[in-house]
Tab-separated table of C-alpha atoms and ligand atoms in Angstrom:
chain	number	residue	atom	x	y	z
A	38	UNK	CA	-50.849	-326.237	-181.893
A	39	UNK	CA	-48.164	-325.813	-179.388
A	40	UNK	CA	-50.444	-323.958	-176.403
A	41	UNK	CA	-47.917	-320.844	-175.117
A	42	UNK	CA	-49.421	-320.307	-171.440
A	43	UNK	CA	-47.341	-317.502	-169.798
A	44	UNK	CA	-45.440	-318.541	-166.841
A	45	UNK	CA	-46.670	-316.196	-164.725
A	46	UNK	CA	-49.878	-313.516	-165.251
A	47	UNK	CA	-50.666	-309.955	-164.002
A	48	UNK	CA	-54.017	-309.290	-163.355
A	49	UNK	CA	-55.311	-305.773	-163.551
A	50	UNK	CA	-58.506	-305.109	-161.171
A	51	UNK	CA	-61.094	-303.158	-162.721
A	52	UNK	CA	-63.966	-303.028	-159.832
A	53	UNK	CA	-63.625	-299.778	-158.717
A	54	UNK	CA	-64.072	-298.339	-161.567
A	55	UNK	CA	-65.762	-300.536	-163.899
A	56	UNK	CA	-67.130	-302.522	-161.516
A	57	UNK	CA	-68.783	-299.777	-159.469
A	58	UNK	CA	-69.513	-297.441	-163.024
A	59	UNK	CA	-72.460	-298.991	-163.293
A	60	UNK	CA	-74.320	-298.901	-159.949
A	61	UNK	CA	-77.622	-297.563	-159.288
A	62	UNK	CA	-76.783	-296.080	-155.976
A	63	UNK	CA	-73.895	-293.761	-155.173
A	64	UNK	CA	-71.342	-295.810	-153.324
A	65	UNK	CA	-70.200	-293.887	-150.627
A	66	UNK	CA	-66.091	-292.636	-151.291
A	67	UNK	CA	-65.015	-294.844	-148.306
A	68	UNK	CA	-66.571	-297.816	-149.105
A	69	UNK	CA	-64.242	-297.884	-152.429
A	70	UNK	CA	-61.529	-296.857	-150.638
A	71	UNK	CA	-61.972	-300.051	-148.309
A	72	UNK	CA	-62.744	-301.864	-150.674
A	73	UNK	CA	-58.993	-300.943	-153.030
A	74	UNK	CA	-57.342	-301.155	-149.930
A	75	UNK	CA	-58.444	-304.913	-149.154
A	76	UNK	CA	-57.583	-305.483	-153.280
A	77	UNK	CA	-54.495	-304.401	-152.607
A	78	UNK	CA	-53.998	-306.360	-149.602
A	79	UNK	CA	-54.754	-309.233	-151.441
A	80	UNK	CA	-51.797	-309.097	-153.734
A	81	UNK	CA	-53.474	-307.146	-156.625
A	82	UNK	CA	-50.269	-304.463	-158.095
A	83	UNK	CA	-52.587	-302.635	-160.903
A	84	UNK	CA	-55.900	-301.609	-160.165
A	85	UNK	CA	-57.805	-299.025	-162.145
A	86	UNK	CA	-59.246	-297.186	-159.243
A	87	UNK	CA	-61.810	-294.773	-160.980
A	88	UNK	CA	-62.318	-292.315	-163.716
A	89	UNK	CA	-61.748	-288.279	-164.546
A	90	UNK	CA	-64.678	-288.769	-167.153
A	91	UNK	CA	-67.663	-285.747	-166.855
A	92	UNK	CA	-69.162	-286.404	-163.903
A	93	UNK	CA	-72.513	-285.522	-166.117
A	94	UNK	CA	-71.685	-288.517	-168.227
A	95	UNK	CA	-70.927	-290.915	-165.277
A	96	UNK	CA	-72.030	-289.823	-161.711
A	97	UNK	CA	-70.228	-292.753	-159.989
A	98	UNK	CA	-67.087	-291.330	-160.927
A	99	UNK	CA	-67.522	-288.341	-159.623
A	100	UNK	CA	-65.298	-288.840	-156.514
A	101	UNK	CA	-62.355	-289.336	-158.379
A	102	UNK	CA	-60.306	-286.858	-157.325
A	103	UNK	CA	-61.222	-287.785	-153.443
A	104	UNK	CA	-60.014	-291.399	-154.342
A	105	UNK	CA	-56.917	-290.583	-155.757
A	106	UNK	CA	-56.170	-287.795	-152.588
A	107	UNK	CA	-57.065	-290.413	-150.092
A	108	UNK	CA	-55.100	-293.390	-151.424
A	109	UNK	CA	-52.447	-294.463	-149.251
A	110	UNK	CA	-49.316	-294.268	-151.029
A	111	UNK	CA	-47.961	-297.777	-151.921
A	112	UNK	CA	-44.476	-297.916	-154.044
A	113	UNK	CA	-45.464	-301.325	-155.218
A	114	UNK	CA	-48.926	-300.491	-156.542
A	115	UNK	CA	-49.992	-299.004	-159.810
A	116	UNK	CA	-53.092	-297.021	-159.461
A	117	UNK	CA	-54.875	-296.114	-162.462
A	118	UNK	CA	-57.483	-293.921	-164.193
A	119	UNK	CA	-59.400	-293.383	-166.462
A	120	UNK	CA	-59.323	-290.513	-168.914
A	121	UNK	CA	-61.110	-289.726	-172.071
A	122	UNK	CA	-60.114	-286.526	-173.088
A	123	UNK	CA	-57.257	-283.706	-171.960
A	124	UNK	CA	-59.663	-282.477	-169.467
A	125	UNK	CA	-59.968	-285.506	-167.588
A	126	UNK	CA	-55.946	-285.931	-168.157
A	127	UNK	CA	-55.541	-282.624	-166.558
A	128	UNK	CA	-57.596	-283.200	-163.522
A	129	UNK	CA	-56.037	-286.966	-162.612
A	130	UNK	CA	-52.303	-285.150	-163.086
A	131	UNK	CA	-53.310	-282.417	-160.558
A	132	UNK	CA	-54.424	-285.330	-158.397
A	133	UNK	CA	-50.936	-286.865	-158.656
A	134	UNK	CA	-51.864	-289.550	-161.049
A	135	UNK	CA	-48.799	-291.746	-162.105
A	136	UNK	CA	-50.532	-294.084	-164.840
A	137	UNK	CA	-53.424	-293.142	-166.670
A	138	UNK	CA	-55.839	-295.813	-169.587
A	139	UNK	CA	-57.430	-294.131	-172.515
A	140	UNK	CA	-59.948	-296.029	-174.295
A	141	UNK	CA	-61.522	-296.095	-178.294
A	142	UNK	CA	-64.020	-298.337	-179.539
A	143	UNK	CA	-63.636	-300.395	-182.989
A	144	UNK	CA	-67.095	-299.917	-183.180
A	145	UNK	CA	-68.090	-296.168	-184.696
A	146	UNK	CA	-71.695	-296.522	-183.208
A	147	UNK	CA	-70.697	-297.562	-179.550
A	148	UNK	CA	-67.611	-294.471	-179.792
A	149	UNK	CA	-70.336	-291.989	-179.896
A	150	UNK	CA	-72.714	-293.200	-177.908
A	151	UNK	CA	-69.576	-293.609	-175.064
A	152	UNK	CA	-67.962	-290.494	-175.705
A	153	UNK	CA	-69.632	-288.327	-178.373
A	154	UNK	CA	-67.038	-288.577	-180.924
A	155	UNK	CA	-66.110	-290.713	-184.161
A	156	UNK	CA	-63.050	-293.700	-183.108
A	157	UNK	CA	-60.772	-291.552	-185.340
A	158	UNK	CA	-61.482	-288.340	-183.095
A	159	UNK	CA	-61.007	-289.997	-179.885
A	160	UNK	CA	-57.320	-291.408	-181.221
A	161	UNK	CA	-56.640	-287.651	-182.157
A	162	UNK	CA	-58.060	-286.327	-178.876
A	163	UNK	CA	-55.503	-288.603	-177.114
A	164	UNK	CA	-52.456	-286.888	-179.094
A	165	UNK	CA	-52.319	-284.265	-176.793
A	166	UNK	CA	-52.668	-286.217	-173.397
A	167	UNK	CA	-50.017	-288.588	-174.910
A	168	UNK	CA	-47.671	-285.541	-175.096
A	169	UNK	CA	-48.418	-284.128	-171.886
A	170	UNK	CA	-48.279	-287.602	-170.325
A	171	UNK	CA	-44.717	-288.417	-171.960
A	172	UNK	CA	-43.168	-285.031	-170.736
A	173	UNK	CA	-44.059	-285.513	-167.196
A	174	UNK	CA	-43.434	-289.249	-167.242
A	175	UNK	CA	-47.021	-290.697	-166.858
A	176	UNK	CA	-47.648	-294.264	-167.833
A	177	UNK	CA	-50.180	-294.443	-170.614
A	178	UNK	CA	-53.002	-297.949	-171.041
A	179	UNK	CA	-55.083	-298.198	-174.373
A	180	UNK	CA	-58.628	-300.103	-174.652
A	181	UNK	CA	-59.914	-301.088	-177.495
A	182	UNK	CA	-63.787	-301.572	-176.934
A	183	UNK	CA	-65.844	-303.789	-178.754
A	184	UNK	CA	-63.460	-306.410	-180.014
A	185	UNK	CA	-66.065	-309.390	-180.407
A	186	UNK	CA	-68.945	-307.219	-181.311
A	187	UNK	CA	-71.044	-304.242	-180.418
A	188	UNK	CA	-74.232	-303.500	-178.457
A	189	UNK	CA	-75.414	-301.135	-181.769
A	190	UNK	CA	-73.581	-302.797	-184.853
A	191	UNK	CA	-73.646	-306.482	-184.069
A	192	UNK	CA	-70.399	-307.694	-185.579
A	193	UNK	CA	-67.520	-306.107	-185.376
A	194	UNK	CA	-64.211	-306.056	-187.966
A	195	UNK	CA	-61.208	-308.044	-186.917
A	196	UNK	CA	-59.399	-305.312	-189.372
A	197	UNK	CA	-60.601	-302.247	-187.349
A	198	UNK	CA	-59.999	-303.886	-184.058
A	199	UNK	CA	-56.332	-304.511	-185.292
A	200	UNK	CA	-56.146	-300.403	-186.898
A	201	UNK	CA	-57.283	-299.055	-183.022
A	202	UNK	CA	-55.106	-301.381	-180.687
A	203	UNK	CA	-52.036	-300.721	-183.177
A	204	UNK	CA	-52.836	-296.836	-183.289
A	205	UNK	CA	-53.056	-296.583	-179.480
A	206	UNK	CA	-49.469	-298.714	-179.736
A	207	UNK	CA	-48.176	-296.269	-182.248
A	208	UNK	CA	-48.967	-293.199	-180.358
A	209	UNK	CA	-47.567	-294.109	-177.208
A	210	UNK	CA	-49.563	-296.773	-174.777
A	211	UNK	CA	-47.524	-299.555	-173.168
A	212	UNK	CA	-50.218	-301.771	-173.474
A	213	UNK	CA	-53.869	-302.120	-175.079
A	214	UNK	CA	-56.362	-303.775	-173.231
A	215	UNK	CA	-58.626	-305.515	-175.397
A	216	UNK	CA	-62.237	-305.236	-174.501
A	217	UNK	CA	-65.444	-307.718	-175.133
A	218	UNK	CA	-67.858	-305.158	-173.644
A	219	UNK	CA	-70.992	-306.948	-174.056
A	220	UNK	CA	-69.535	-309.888	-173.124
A	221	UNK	CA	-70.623	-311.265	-176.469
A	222	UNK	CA	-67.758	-313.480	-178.014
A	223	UNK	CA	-67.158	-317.609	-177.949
A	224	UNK	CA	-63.277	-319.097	-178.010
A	225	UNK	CA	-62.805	-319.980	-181.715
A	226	UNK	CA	-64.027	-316.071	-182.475
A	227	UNK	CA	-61.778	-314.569	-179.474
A	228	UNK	CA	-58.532	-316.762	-181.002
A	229	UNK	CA	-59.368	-315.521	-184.395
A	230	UNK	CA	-59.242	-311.735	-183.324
A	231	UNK	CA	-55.984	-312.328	-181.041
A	232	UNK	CA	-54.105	-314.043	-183.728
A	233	UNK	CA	-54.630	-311.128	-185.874
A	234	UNK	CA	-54.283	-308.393	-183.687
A	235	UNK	CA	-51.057	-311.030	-182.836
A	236	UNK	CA	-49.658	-309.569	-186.447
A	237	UNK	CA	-49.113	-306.187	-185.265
A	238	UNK	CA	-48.879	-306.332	-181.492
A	239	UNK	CA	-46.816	-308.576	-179.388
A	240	UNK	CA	-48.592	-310.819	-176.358
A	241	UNK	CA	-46.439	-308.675	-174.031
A	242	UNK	CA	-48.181	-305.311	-174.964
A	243	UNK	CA	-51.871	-306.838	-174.920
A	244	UNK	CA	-54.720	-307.514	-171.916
A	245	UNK	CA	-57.574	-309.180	-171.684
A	246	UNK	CA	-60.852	-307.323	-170.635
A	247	UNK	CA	-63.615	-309.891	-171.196
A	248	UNK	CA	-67.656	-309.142	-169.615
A	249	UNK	CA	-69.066	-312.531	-168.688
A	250	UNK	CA	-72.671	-311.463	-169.970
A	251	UNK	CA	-73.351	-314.672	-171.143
A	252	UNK	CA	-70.937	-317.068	-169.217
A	253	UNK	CA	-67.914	-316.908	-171.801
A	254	UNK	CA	-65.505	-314.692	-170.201
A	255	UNK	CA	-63.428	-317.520	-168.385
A	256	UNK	CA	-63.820	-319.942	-171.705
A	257	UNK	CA	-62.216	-317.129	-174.029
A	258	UNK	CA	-59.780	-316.087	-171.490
A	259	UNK	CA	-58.462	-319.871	-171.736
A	260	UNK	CA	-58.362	-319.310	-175.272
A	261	UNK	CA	-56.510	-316.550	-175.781
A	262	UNK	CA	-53.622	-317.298	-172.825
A	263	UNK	CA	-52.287	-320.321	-174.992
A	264	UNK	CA	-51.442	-317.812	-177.456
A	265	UNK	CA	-49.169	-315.979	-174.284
A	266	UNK	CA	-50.950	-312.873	-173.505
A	267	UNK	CA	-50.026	-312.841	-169.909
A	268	UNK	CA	-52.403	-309.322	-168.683
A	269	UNK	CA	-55.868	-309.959	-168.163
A	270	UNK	CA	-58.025	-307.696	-166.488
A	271	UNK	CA	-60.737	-308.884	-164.068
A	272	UNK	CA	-63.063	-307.559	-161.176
A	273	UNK	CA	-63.761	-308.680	-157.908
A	274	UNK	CA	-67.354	-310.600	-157.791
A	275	UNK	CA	-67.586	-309.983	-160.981
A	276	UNK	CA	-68.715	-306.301	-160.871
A	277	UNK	CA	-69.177	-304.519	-164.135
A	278	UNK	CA	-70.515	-303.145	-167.020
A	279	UNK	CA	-70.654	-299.811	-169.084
A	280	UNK	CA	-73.530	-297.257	-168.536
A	281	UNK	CA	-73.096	-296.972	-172.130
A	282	UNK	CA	-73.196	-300.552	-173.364
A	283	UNK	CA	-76.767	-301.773	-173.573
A	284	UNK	CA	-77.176	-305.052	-172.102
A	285	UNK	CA	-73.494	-305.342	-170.859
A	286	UNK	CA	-73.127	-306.919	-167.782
A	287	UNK	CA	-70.340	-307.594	-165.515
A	288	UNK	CA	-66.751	-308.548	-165.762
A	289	UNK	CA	-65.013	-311.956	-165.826
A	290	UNK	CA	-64.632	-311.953	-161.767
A	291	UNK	CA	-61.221	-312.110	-160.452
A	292	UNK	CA	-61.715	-314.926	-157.822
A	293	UNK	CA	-62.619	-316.857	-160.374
A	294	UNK	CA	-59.493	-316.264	-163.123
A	295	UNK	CA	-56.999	-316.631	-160.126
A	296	UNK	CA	-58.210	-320.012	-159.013
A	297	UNK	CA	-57.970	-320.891	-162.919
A	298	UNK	CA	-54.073	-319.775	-163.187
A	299	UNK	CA	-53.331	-321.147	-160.003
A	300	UNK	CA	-54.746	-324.572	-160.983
A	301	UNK	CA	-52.789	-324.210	-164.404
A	302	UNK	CA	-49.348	-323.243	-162.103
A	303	UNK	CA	-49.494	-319.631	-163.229
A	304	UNK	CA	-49.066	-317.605	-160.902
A	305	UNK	CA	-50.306	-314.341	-160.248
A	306	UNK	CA	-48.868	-313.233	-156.993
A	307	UNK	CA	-52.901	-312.861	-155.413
A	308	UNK	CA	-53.720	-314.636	-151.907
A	309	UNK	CA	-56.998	-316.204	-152.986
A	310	UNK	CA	-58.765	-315.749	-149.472
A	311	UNK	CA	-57.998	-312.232	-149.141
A	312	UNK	CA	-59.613	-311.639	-152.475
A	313	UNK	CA	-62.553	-313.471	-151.796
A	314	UNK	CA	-62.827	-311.795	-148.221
A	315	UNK	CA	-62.832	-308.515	-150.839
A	316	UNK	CA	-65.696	-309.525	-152.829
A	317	UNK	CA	-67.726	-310.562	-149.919
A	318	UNK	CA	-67.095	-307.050	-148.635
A	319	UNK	CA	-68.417	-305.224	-151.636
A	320	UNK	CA	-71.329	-307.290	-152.475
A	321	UNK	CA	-72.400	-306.723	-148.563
A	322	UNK	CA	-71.618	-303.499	-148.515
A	323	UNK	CA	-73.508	-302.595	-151.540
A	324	UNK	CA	-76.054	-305.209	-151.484
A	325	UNK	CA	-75.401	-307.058	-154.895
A	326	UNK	CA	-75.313	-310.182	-156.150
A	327	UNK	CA	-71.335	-311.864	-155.812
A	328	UNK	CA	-70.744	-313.288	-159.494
A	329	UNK	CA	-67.622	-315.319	-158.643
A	330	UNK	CA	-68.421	-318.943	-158.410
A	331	UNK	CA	-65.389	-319.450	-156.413
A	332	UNK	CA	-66.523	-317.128	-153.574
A	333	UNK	CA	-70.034	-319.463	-153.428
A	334	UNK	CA	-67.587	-322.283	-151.852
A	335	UNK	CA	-64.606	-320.555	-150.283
A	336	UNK	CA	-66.369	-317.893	-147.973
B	81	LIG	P1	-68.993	-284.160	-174.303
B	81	LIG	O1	-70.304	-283.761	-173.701
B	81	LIG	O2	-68.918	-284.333	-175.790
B	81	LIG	O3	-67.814	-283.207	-173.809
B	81	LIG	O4	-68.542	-285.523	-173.603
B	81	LIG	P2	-67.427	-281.720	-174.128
B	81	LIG	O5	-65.968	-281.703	-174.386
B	81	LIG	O6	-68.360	-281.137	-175.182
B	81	LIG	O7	-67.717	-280.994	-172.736
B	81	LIG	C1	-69.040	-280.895	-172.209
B	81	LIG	C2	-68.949	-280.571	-170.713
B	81	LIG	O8	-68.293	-281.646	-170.001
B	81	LIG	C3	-68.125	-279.341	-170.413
B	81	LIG	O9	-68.638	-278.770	-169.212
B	81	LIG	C4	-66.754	-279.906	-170.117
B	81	LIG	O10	-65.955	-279.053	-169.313
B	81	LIG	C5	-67.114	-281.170	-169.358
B	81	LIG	P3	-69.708	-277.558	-169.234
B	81	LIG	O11	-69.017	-276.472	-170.012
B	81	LIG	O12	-70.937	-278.098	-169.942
B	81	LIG	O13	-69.932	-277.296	-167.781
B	81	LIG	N1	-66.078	-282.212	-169.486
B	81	LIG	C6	-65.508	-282.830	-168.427
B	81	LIG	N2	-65.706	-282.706	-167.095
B	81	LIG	C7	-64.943	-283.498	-166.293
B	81	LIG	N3	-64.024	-284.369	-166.756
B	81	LIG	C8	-63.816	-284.519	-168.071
B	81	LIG	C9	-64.573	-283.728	-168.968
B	81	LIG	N4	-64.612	-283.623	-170.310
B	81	LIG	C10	-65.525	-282.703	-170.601
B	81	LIG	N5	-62.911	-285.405	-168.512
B	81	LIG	C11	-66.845	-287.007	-172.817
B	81	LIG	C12	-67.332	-286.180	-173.980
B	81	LIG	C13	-65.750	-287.919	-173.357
B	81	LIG	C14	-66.301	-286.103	-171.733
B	81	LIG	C15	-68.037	-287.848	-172.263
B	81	LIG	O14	-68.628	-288.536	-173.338
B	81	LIG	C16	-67.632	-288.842	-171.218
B	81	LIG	O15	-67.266	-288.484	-170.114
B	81	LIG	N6	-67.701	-290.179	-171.547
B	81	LIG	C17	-67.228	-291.223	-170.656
B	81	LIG	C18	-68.205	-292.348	-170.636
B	81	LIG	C19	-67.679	-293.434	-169.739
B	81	LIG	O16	-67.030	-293.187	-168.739
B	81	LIG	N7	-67.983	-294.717	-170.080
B	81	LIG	C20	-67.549	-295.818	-169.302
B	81	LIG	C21	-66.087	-296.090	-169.381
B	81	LIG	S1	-65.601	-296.931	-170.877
B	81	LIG	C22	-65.941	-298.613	-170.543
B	81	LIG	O17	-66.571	-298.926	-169.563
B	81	LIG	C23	-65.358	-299.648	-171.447
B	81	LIG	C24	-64.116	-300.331	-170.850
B	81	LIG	O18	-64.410	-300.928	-169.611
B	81	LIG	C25	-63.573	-301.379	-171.824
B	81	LIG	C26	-64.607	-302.375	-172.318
B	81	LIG	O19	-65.317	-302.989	-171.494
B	81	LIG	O20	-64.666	-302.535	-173.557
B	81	LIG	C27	-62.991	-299.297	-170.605
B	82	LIG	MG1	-65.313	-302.887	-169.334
């Protein structure tokens, strides 16, 4: 086969938010704020920054609308958020959010255990949001959860991962973001889903949001680029993992993707020190283990 690497790739940072998600202690608002502000230093343009989910759900996030009021305003830099339902829609707008990600799950098990509703009455509960979003100009991400299997059901089908990414298409996301939440799936399984989510959704319109649970991320991140999806999602030290997601752990770590593009001549835009000098940050400041295998050597 004729391998399609993009030219060029955009990375979307997901520490903040699903990076920090997940941590025991409550990471003081500054810290994060230091800690997008050195990410954005670095290069990084899109970086999911936290979440307007119920603060009973997800007490991390519960400082969201602090981060987004604190931000310093940067025309070149897409902040995002998270937001599952109207509510949370409502709250990020009144916060002066400009791009906002929804997310569903392909696995009907994992959808309620993440956000107390079926896959089919998340998609509907975004119909609103959508509107809302579209009238006042606010740039709307999809996530599919669950595309290589699920914490609950085991194996997931290629079929229903294709019906929610090409839903959250239809209804009005630029992009889906295509998530292995448990960080469960090998290359030939990861090519097998992209090719037929391929079918319905161009490269352009698709990310990559791959846990590294058990050491796969970077393997099936390889795979899936030579078919030209040029958005991959990644976080810094390789921070991650859903509160909600039994046994998930973090994501594929950035450092570690952008020396892989770099070597490969793709280019990502991302100073490679200053990242690193990011990661080292967070992990210090929160006292955590740094995932990236790059940082180990570059300090
Ligand atoms: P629910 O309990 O069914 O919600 O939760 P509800 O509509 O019945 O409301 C219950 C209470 O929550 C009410 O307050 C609402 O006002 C409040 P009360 O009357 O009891 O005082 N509420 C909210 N408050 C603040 N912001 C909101 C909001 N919505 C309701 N947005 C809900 C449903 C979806 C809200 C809940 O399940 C939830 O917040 N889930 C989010 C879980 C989450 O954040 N998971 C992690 C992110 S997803 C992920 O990590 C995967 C990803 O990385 C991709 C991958 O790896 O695959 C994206
Ligand atoms: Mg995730």
């Amino acid at each position: 086969m004729t391998k399609n690497y993009p030219k060029t790739a955009r990375i979307v940072e997901v520490s903040p938010r699903d990076g920090l998600q997940n941590i025991k202690t409550q990471v003081p608002t500054e810290t994060k704020l230091a800690l997008i502000n050195q990410l954005c230093d670095s290069g990084i343009k899109d970086i999911e920054v936290s979440s307007f989910v119920s603060p009973k759900w997800v007490p991390q996030m519960a400082d969201a609308a602090e981060i987004l009021g604190q931000l310093k305003a940067r025309p070149e830099t897409n902040y995002i958020v998270l937001t599952p339902n109207l509510k949370g829609f409502d709250r990020a707008m009144e916060c002066g959010a400009k791009e906002v990600a929804v997310f569903a799950a392909a696995s009907e098990t994992f959808s309620q255990k993440n956000t107390n509703c079926t896959a089919d009455e998340a998609l509907k509960r975004f119909e609103p949001l959508m509107a809302k979003a579209l009238d006042n100009g606010i740039k709307v991400r999809g996530y599919t959860s669950c595309v290589l299997g699920c914490p609950y059901e085991g194996d997931v089908s290629v079929d229903e991962v294709v019906r929610i990414t090409k839903a959250l298409i239809d209804m009005g996301c630029y992009e889906v973001s295509l998530g292995d939440t448990i960080g469960i799936g090998t290359p030939l399984k990861a090519q097998k889903m992209i090719e037929a989510v391929l079918q319905q959704v161009p490269a352009e319109k698709l990310a990559l949001h791959f846990h590294d649970t058990r050491g796969q991320a970077l393997a099936n991140i390889l795979a899936c680029l030579e078919y030209g999806v040029p958005n991959i999602d990644a976080s810094v030290a390789g921070l991650g993992g859903c509160p909600y997601a039994k046994g998930a752990s973090g994501n594929v770590s950035t450092e570690d993707v952008v020396y892989m593009l770099h070597g490969m001549g793709i280019q990502t835009g991302i100073d490679l020190d200053k990242l690193v000098a990011a990661g080292h940050y967070i992990t210090n400041e929160i006292s955590c283990t740094n995932n990236s295998r790059i940082s180990a050597i570059v300090s």
